[in-house]
Short mmCIF file of C-alpha atoms in Angstrom, two decimals:
data_model
loop_
_atom_site.label_atom_id
_atom_site.label_comp_id
_atom_site.label_asym_id
_atom_site.label_seq_id
_atom_site.Cartn_x
_atom_site.Cartn_y
_atom_site.Cartn_z
CA MET A 175 78.95 72.78 82.91
CA SER A 176 77.86 69.43 83.75
CA ASN A 177 81.18 67.50 84.46
CA PHE A 178 83.29 70.47 85.93
CA LYS A 179 84.64 70.86 89.21
CA ILE A 180 83.59 73.75 91.49
CA TRP A 181 85.56 76.90 90.36
CA GLU A 182 86.91 75.22 87.39
CA ARG A 183 83.62 76.79 85.14
CA PHE A 184 82.33 79.90 84.88
CA GLY A 185 79.62 81.71 82.59
CA VAL A 186 78.43 84.95 82.43
CA GLU A 187 74.97 86.92 80.86
CA MET A 188 74.21 90.24 80.69
CA GLU A 189 70.82 91.76 79.92
CA PHE A 190 70.55 95.24 78.28
CA MET A 191 67.41 97.14 76.97
CA ILE A 192 66.44 98.68 73.82
CA VAL A 193 65.54 102.27 73.51
CA ASP A 194 65.08 105.73 71.17
CA ARG A 195 68.44 107.09 70.43
CA ASP A 196 66.58 110.20 71.06
CA THR A 197 64.05 110.29 73.86
CA LEU A 198 65.14 106.85 75.74
CA ASN A 199 61.89 105.71 74.73
CA VAL A 200 61.63 101.51 74.95
CA LEU A 201 61.56 99.72 71.65
CA PRO A 202 60.49 96.18 71.29
CA ARG A 203 63.52 95.58 68.71
CA ALA A 204 65.75 92.58 69.51
CA ASP A 205 64.85 91.28 66.46
CA VAL A 206 67.32 93.58 64.85
CA PRO A 207 70.36 92.75 66.32
CA LEU A 208 69.43 89.18 66.29
CA GLY A 209 68.75 89.15 62.50
CA LYS A 210 67.36 86.79 60.12
CA ASP A 211 68.59 82.83 59.04
CA LYS A 212 69.20 82.67 55.40
CA ASP A 213 65.92 81.92 54.74
CA GLY A 214 64.57 84.65 56.10
CA ASN A 215 63.12 83.34 59.38
CA GLN A 216 63.65 85.64 62.51
CA LEU A 217 66.77 83.91 65.13
CA SER A 218 66.38 84.45 68.71
CA ASP A 219 69.99 83.48 69.34
CA ILE A 220 73.44 84.12 67.58
CA GLU A 221 76.82 83.14 68.43
CA TYR A 222 80.05 85.29 67.57
CA ASP A 223 83.06 83.15 68.46
CA ASP A 224 82.57 82.83 72.42
CA ILE A 225 79.55 85.29 72.70
CA GLY A 226 76.22 84.34 72.52
CA LEU A 227 73.45 86.87 71.94
CA SER A 228 69.29 85.76 72.86
CA ASN A 229 65.94 87.38 73.46
CA GLU A 230 64.64 87.36 76.65
CA LEU A 231 60.90 86.84 77.84
CA VAL A 232 59.92 90.86 76.43
CA SER A 233 61.08 92.52 72.96
CA HIS A 234 62.49 95.11 74.16
CA VAL A 235 65.59 93.34 76.04
CA LEU A 236 69.03 91.62 74.58
CA GLU A 237 70.82 88.82 76.23
CA PHE A 238 74.74 88.69 76.24
CA LYS A 239 76.37 85.55 77.65
CA CYS A 240 79.20 83.57 77.38
CA ALA A 241 78.33 81.08 74.37
CA HIS A 242 80.79 77.96 76.45
CA PRO A 243 81.73 77.23 79.42
CA LYS A 244 85.09 79.95 80.45
CA SER A 245 87.73 79.64 82.55
CA THR A 246 89.82 82.65 82.54
CA PHE A 247 88.68 86.46 82.95
CA ASP A 248 91.71 87.35 80.36
CA GLY A 249 90.02 89.94 77.65
CA LEU A 250 86.07 88.47 78.76
CA GLY A 251 85.20 92.28 79.40
CA LYS A 252 86.93 93.47 75.86
CA ARG A 253 85.13 90.33 74.28
CA PHE A 254 81.48 91.39 75.58
CA PHE A 255 82.53 94.99 75.10
CA HIS A 256 83.05 93.77 71.21
CA GLU A 257 79.60 92.51 70.77
CA ILE A 258 77.90 95.94 72.38
CA ARG A 259 79.27 97.64 70.02
CA ARG A 260 78.41 95.41 67.24
CA ALA A 261 74.86 95.15 68.20
CA ASN A 262 74.68 99.27 68.87
CA LYS A 263 75.49 99.28 65.11
CA LYS A 264 72.86 97.34 63.83
CA LEU A 265 70.72 99.15 65.95
CA GLU A 266 71.55 102.61 64.80
CA LYS A 267 69.67 101.70 61.48
CA ILE A 268 66.67 102.41 63.99
CA ASN A 269 68.06 105.28 65.55
CA ALA A 270 67.95 102.95 68.72
CA MET A 271 71.03 101.66 71.04
CA LEU A 272 71.67 99.53 73.75
CA LEU A 273 70.86 100.99 77.85
CA PRO A 274 72.20 99.69 81.26
CA SER A 275 71.42 99.93 84.48
CA ALA A 276 68.99 97.49 85.81
CA CYS A 277 65.62 99.73 85.26
CA HIS A 278 64.17 102.19 82.96
CA PRO A 279 63.36 105.05 85.54
CA PHE A 280 60.20 106.25 83.32
CA MET A 281 58.97 103.31 81.13
CA ASP A 282 55.42 102.70 81.27
CA PRO A 283 55.42 98.41 81.75
CA ALA A 284 52.07 98.26 80.47
CA GLU A 285 53.48 98.25 77.47
CA MET A 286 55.57 95.56 77.55
CA GLN A 287 55.34 93.20 74.36
CA LEU A 288 56.33 89.11 74.55
CA TRP A 289 59.12 88.04 72.29
CA PRO A 290 56.94 86.68 69.18
CA TYR A 291 59.17 83.91 68.25
CA ASP A 292 60.58 81.38 69.51
CA CYS A 293 59.45 80.10 73.07
CA LEU A 294 55.66 82.28 72.27
CA ASP A 295 53.51 79.49 74.51
CA ILE A 296 55.58 79.52 77.28
CA TYR A 297 56.18 83.86 77.57
CA GLN A 298 52.12 83.75 76.96
CA THR A 299 51.63 81.18 80.11
CA TYR A 300 53.63 83.43 82.86
CA ASP A 301 51.81 86.31 81.06
CA ARG A 302 48.34 84.40 81.82
CA ILE A 303 49.32 83.43 85.45
CA PHE A 304 51.39 86.58 86.24
CA ASN A 305 50.65 89.17 84.66
CA CYS A 306 54.32 90.15 82.78
CA LYS A 307 52.89 94.29 82.25
CA GLY A 308 54.74 95.43 85.27
CA HIS A 309 57.85 96.00 85.90
CA GLY A 310 58.70 92.85 87.83
CA TRP A 311 58.77 91.21 85.18
CA ALA A 312 59.39 94.22 82.30
CA ASN A 313 61.67 96.39 83.23
CA LEU A 314 64.52 94.81 84.89
CA GLN A 315 68.36 94.16 83.59
CA SER A 316 71.16 91.67 85.49
CA THR A 317 74.42 90.29 85.30
CA HIS A 318 73.83 86.49 85.75
CA LEU A 319 76.75 84.62 87.13
CA ASN A 320 76.50 80.46 86.58
CA LEU A 321 79.37 78.55 88.88
CA SER A 322 80.48 74.49 88.12
CA PHE A 323 80.01 71.79 90.59
CA ASP A 324 80.33 68.18 90.48
CA GLY A 325 78.41 66.14 92.99
CA ASP A 326 76.93 66.83 96.19
CA GLU A 327 79.74 67.39 98.15
CA GLU A 328 80.79 70.90 96.12
CA PHE A 329 76.94 71.55 95.02
CA GLY A 330 77.00 72.05 99.38
CA GLU A 331 80.21 73.91 99.41
CA LEU A 332 79.10 76.24 96.63
CA HIS A 333 75.40 76.81 97.60
CA ALA A 334 76.28 77.23 101.30
CA ALA A 335 78.50 80.44 100.18
CA ILE A 336 76.28 81.75 97.81
CA ARG A 337 73.53 82.12 100.46
CA LEU A 338 76.09 84.35 102.80
CA LEU A 339 77.08 86.36 99.82
CA LEU A 340 73.75 87.38 98.76
CA PRO A 341 72.49 89.35 101.24
CA LEU A 342 75.50 91.93 100.14
CA ILE A 343 75.06 91.94 96.45
CA PRO A 344 73.25 95.25 96.22
CA ALA A 345 75.91 96.80 98.48
CA ILE A 346 78.52 96.19 95.26
CA ALA A 347 75.89 96.32 92.15
CA ALA A 348 72.66 98.19 93.22
CA SER A 349 72.10 100.08 89.95
CA SER A 350 68.19 100.69 90.06
CA PRO A 351 66.86 103.86 92.16
CA TYR A 352 64.39 104.82 90.03
CA LEU A 353 60.81 104.06 88.47
CA ASP A 354 57.73 105.60 87.44
CA SER A 355 59.94 108.96 87.03
CA LYS A 356 60.47 109.15 90.57
CA TYR A 357 62.65 107.87 93.74
CA THR A 358 61.50 104.39 94.78
CA GLY A 359 62.96 104.55 98.25
CA TYR A 360 65.41 101.78 97.82
CA ARG A 361 68.70 101.92 95.97
CA ASP A 362 67.80 98.29 94.00
CA ALA A 363 64.22 98.87 93.05
CA ARG A 364 64.56 95.71 90.45
CA ILE A 365 65.29 93.21 93.31
CA GLU A 366 62.26 94.75 95.63
CA VAL A 367 59.93 94.29 92.07
CA TYR A 368 61.48 91.31 91.62
CA ARG A 369 60.87 89.28 94.71
CA HIS A 370 57.05 90.29 94.58
CA ASN A 371 56.93 89.52 90.57
CA GLN A 372 55.31 86.18 91.73
CA ASP A 373 53.64 86.23 94.68
CA LYS A 374 50.52 84.53 93.48
CA VAL A 375 52.71 81.77 93.93
CA PRO A 376 55.54 82.61 96.85
CA GLU A 377 56.93 79.26 96.64
CA ILE A 378 58.79 80.09 93.42
CA THR A 379 60.80 82.77 94.99
CA GLY A 380 60.29 82.10 98.41
CA GLN A 381 62.54 84.44 100.76
CA VAL A 382 64.78 85.29 97.34
CA ILE A 383 68.00 83.49 99.73
CA PRO A 384 67.58 79.89 99.06
CA GLU A 385 66.61 77.51 101.63
CA GLN A 386 69.58 75.39 103.77
CA ALA A 387 69.72 72.54 100.99
CA TYR A 388 72.98 70.95 100.70
CA SER A 389 72.31 68.15 97.88
CA TYR A 390 70.38 66.99 95.70
CA ASP A 391 67.81 65.56 97.06
CA GLU A 392 67.38 68.26 99.97
CA TYR A 393 67.31 70.65 97.14
CA ASN A 394 64.34 68.72 95.70
CA LYS A 395 62.60 68.21 98.75
CA MET A 396 62.52 71.61 99.84
CA ILE A 397 62.26 73.06 96.86
CA PHE A 398 61.68 71.62 93.29
CA ASP A 399 58.81 69.67 95.21
CA LYS A 400 56.81 72.97 96.27
CA VAL A 401 57.73 74.82 92.78
CA LYS A 402 55.88 71.46 91.13
CA LYS A 403 53.23 71.47 93.68
CA ALA A 404 52.12 75.20 93.85
CA ILE A 405 52.56 75.54 89.80
CA ALA A 406 50.60 72.79 88.72
CA PRO A 407 46.79 74.47 88.93
CA TYR A 408 47.95 76.95 87.11
CA ASP A 409 50.24 75.11 84.23
CA THR A 410 47.72 72.67 83.27
CA GLU A 411 49.70 71.94 80.01
CA HIS A 412 52.81 71.52 81.80
CA LEU A 413 55.29 73.58 79.99
CA LEU A 414 57.05 75.61 82.31
CA ASN A 415 60.13 73.56 83.46
CA HIS A 416 60.98 73.31 87.44
CA PHE A 417 64.68 74.51 86.87
CA PHE A 418 63.43 77.76 85.28
CA LEU A 419 60.02 78.37 87.88
CA ASN A 420 62.55 78.14 90.94
CA SER A 421 63.11 82.49 91.29
CA ARG A 422 65.41 82.81 94.22
CA GLY A 423 68.50 84.83 93.81
CA ALA A 424 70.79 81.92 93.26
CA ILE A 425 69.01 79.06 91.74
CA ALA A 426 70.50 75.14 91.38
CA ARG A 427 70.88 73.90 87.57
CA PHE A 428 71.23 70.29 88.40
CA ASP A 429 70.63 69.63 84.55
CA ARG A 430 74.00 71.50 83.84
CA GLY A 431 76.02 71.17 86.78
CA ALA A 432 75.84 74.91 88.05
CA ILE A 433 74.73 77.66 90.25
CA GLU A 434 73.36 80.89 88.66
CA ILE A 435 73.41 83.55 90.83
CA ARG A 436 70.80 86.40 89.73
CA LEU A 437 71.08 89.41 92.46
CA VAL A 438 73.64 91.91 90.25
CA ASP A 439 71.66 94.24 88.64
CA ILE A 440 73.31 95.49 85.28
CA GLN A 441 76.19 98.28 85.42
CA GLU A 442 76.84 100.96 83.17
CA CYS A 443 79.54 98.73 81.15
CA PRO A 444 80.99 95.24 81.08
CA ASN A 445 84.14 95.84 82.37
CA ALA A 446 82.66 97.11 85.55
CA ASP A 447 80.07 94.03 85.48
CA ILE A 448 82.71 91.55 84.73
CA ALA A 449 84.89 93.17 88.18
CA ILE A 450 81.90 92.71 89.91
CA VAL A 451 81.45 89.11 88.93
CA GLU A 452 85.53 88.08 89.93
CA LEU A 453 84.98 89.78 92.74
CA GLU A 454 82.12 87.21 93.78
CA ILE A 455 83.80 84.97 92.82
CA ALA A 456 87.22 85.10 94.02
CA THR A 457 84.79 86.47 97.96
CA LEU A 458 82.97 82.52 97.32
CA LYS A 459 86.39 80.94 97.15
CA ALA A 460 87.88 82.94 100.57
CA ILE A 461 84.28 81.89 101.88
CA VAL A 462 84.46 78.17 101.08
CA ASN A 463 88.22 77.66 102.28
CA GLY A 464 88.10 79.40 105.26
CA LYS A 465 90.13 83.02 103.68
CA PHE A 466 88.72 85.15 106.02
CA ALA A 467 88.57 83.46 109.30
CA ALA A 468 92.24 82.99 109.19
CA SER A 469 93.19 86.52 108.05
CA ARG A 470 94.76 88.52 110.66
CA THR A 471 92.81 91.63 112.17
CA SER A 472 93.92 94.88 112.84
CA ASN A 473 94.82 94.08 116.41
CA GLY A 474 96.81 91.51 115.30
CA ALA A 475 94.19 88.21 116.04
CA SER A 476 93.17 85.51 114.59
CA ALA A 477 89.37 86.09 113.23
CA SER A 478 89.08 81.64 113.73
CA ASP A 479 91.47 81.94 117.38
CA THR A 480 88.65 81.55 119.71
CA SER A 481 90.91 81.69 122.84
CA ASN A 482 90.86 86.11 121.53
CA THR A 483 87.47 86.65 120.84
CA SER A 484 83.94 86.18 122.65
CA SER A 485 82.11 82.87 121.74
CA ALA A 486 79.87 85.33 119.40
CA ASN A 487 82.63 86.14 117.63
CA SER A 488 84.42 82.61 117.02
CA VAL A 489 84.10 80.39 114.12
CA PRO A 490 85.45 76.84 114.51
CA HIS A 491 89.20 75.60 113.92
CA THR A 492 89.23 73.04 111.48
CA LEU A 493 88.05 73.84 107.74
CA LYS A 494 85.27 70.48 108.00
CA GLU A 495 83.49 72.64 111.62
CA TYR A 496 83.91 75.72 109.61
CA ARG A 497 82.13 74.75 106.70
CA GLU A 498 79.58 72.87 108.57
CA PHE A 499 79.28 76.30 110.65
CA LEU A 500 78.62 78.02 107.21
CA ARG A 501 75.41 75.94 105.98
CA ASN A 502 73.88 76.61 109.67
CA PHE A 503 72.66 80.56 108.70
CA ASP A 504 69.11 81.05 108.66
CA THR A 505 67.46 81.84 106.06
CA THR A 506 64.79 84.52 107.26
CA ARG A 507 67.27 86.58 109.23
CA LEU A 508 69.77 86.27 105.54
CA ALA A 509 66.62 87.51 103.75
CA GLU A 510 66.05 90.43 105.99
CA LEU A 511 69.69 91.54 106.06
CA LEU A 512 69.49 91.11 101.87
CA ASN A 513 66.51 93.78 102.21
CA LYS A 514 68.48 96.22 104.39
CA THR A 515 70.50 96.57 101.55
CA VAL A 516 68.28 96.18 99.01
CA LYS A 517 67.06 99.93 100.38
CA ASP A 518 70.20 101.14 101.22
CA ALA A 519 73.26 99.19 99.56
CA GLU A 520 76.28 100.57 100.25
CA ASN A 521 75.07 102.51 103.23
CA ALA A 522 73.19 99.44 105.25
CA THR A 523 74.81 98.76 108.67
CA ILE A 524 75.31 95.37 109.44
CA ASP A 525 75.43 94.72 113.22
CA TRP A 526 75.00 90.55 112.82
CA GLN A 527 78.08 89.40 114.46
CA GLU A 528 77.86 86.01 113.80
CA TYR A 529 77.81 86.97 109.97
CA LEU A 530 80.14 89.31 110.11
CA SER A 531 82.45 87.01 111.61
CA VAL A 532 82.21 84.73 107.65
CA PHE A 533 84.40 87.85 107.15
CA GLY A 534 86.96 87.89 109.69
CA MET A 535 85.28 91.02 111.14
CA ASN A 536 84.36 92.53 114.20
CA PHE A 537 82.90 95.81 116.06
CA ALA A 538 86.18 95.48 117.26
CA THR A 539 88.28 95.66 114.13
CA SER A 540 86.20 97.70 111.97
CA PRO A 541 87.97 98.72 108.58
CA ALA A 542 90.58 101.62 109.69
CA THR A 543 88.86 104.33 108.11
CA THR A 544 85.72 103.66 109.87
CA PRO A 545 85.81 105.09 113.52
CA ALA A 546 85.97 102.98 116.76
CA SER A 547 82.18 103.76 117.58
CA ALA A 548 80.63 104.03 114.28
CA PRO A 549 78.44 101.18 112.77
CA ILE A 550 79.86 98.94 110.00
CA THR A 551 78.11 99.20 106.71
CA ALA A 552 77.89 96.93 104.07
CA GLY A 553 80.16 98.67 101.79
CA ASP A 554 82.73 98.35 104.67
CA ILE A 555 82.13 94.81 104.47
CA TRP A 556 82.90 94.91 100.96
CA LYS A 557 86.20 97.24 101.13
CA HIS A 558 87.68 94.90 103.54
CA ILE A 559 86.61 91.50 101.33
CA TYR A 560 88.49 93.59 98.61
CA SER A 561 91.58 94.07 100.54
CA VAL A 562 91.86 90.41 101.25
CA VAL A 563 90.88 88.85 97.79
CA LYS A 564 92.36 91.86 95.50
CA ASN A 565 95.24 90.00 93.99
CA ASP A 566 92.93 87.19 92.95
CA LEU A 567 91.06 89.83 90.32
CA THR A 568 92.65 90.54 86.85
CA GLU A 569 94.23 93.53 86.80
CA VAL A 570 91.71 95.26 84.83
CA SER A 571 88.99 94.39 87.26
CA GLN A 572 91.19 95.68 90.07
CA SER A 573 91.16 99.08 88.87
CA PHE A 574 87.61 99.48 87.68
CA MET A 575 86.78 97.49 91.11
CA GLU A 576 88.79 100.49 93.27
CA LYS A 577 87.01 103.22 91.64
CA MET A 578 83.77 102.01 92.35
CA LEU A 579 84.40 101.06 95.76
CA GLU A 580 85.53 104.42 96.17
CA ARG A 581 82.54 106.15 93.89
CA GLY A 582 79.59 103.55 96.18
CA THR A 583 76.97 101.81 93.64
CA LEU A 584 75.89 103.11 90.54
CA SER A 585 72.78 103.25 92.16
CA SER A 586 73.87 106.08 94.14
CA ALA A 587 75.71 108.09 92.13
CA LEU A 588 72.83 107.75 90.04
CA TYR A 589 70.54 109.57 92.79
CA LYS A 590 73.55 111.84 93.60
CA ALA A 591 73.56 113.52 90.43
CA LEU A 592 69.25 113.13 90.22
CA GLY A 593 68.02 113.05 93.46
CA ASP A 594 64.09 111.97 94.56
CA ALA A 595 61.93 113.48 91.85
CA PRO A 596 63.89 114.50 88.64
CA ALA A 597 62.24 116.12 86.05
CA HIS A 598 62.06 114.20 83.02
CA GLU A 599 64.80 116.09 80.49
CA ALA A 600 66.98 115.39 83.53
CA PHE A 601 66.55 111.59 83.17
CA VAL A 602 66.95 111.49 79.69
CA THR A 603 70.37 113.51 79.65
CA GLU A 604 71.64 111.73 83.24
CA TYR A 605 70.70 108.17 81.54
CA LYS A 606 72.29 109.15 78.62
CA LYS A 607 75.52 109.21 79.94
CA LEU A 608 75.12 105.90 81.08
CA ALA A 609 74.84 105.33 77.40
CA ASN A 610 77.73 107.10 76.61
CA CYS A 611 79.37 104.40 79.06
CA LEU A 612 77.96 101.92 78.01
CA ALA A 613 79.42 102.69 74.32
CA HIS A 614 83.19 103.80 75.28
CA ASN A 615 83.22 101.09 78.27
CA ARG A 616 83.44 103.09 80.87
CA LEU A 617 82.55 104.27 84.49
CA TYR A 618 80.04 106.62 85.04
CA GLY A 619 80.11 109.76 87.74
CA ILE A 620 84.36 109.20 87.57
CA ASN A 621 86.34 111.51 85.77
CA GLU A 622 89.02 109.34 84.10
#
């Protein structure tokens, strides 16, 4: 993706687990849809026009991705769906299928099998250092978004906006309430286990929210140098590249001119994932360009008009000053906000006025659907964001996003259906419905 300007190109990656069609037990059979080459050797990646398939660390996960940087979302959800159907057709031969959602609700991660072909030495190194037979390695599927940038100035603009977006992502994308056959207490259990999976070397994940680094040199000093120093005693063979080791919720890929956002739980169908990705990009553009700060509030005052708001609610007037303002949000406080949405998703309350001002909101101008005395939730913020940027989404994604915002996160929909401690049979029944949603590219819990 090198040399593309900011917003010019993007890439999407989607991960799904492979399970038995009847029992939903995890099956380590990514080899089946990936197939073999003409000499009978197992493939670890394959391309069908603009969509690529590849293995992951574990053998029960299959990744679908844009084979080349994309410039438009037109038809992209349909293309992912076509390749998902192709893979499912191959998996039918062994009575297997792809299962969506970010965490399998009852798998035993100790049964995980590493992908035994390409990159096995790297996977074995991770396993030796961190023990990958835990949920934080073996049981988490996500949707990654890669966004292009060119040079330090564009990197700084994009990275500042992404840091502000990350705490809100679980409030729109959480799909992982269950582990070990019970409710975890977190609507986004994937991120909760993800942030602890490398506690042995805490510099690798940091606080999930990346540090206030806005150039290559700053990023190298604040993040890469610390990661390389911390892993050195464990990676004596120098197999682990610092670009891949960095496990924050968004990682800078200076080697390919992109930032990769990793906090989106995989949804129940590709059109839902694409709707979230489109909304992410539209939101980031609006943050960078001051669209929210300049939007009109319900009482007619501009959120950027410091004469009509208190100093706590105000944002700078000029775009240059505003972009500098965006860079000054404390990492720890953003991480605390992320922890709230990881736990409560769209129901997490947001009482940080300076943060709300980024989106042109304050306590006096909460959404019309929210009583004046009620706290503002992360779900309220997403509804407000969508009202400002919806015309930047394709018609398909608008349709899906409006239904998702009305329903709530997939995690909340699953919890509503299953409760705290479902019977095993209830998990099988409900998650088969998710597999059916994936097979037909439709939403869960919504009557079409």
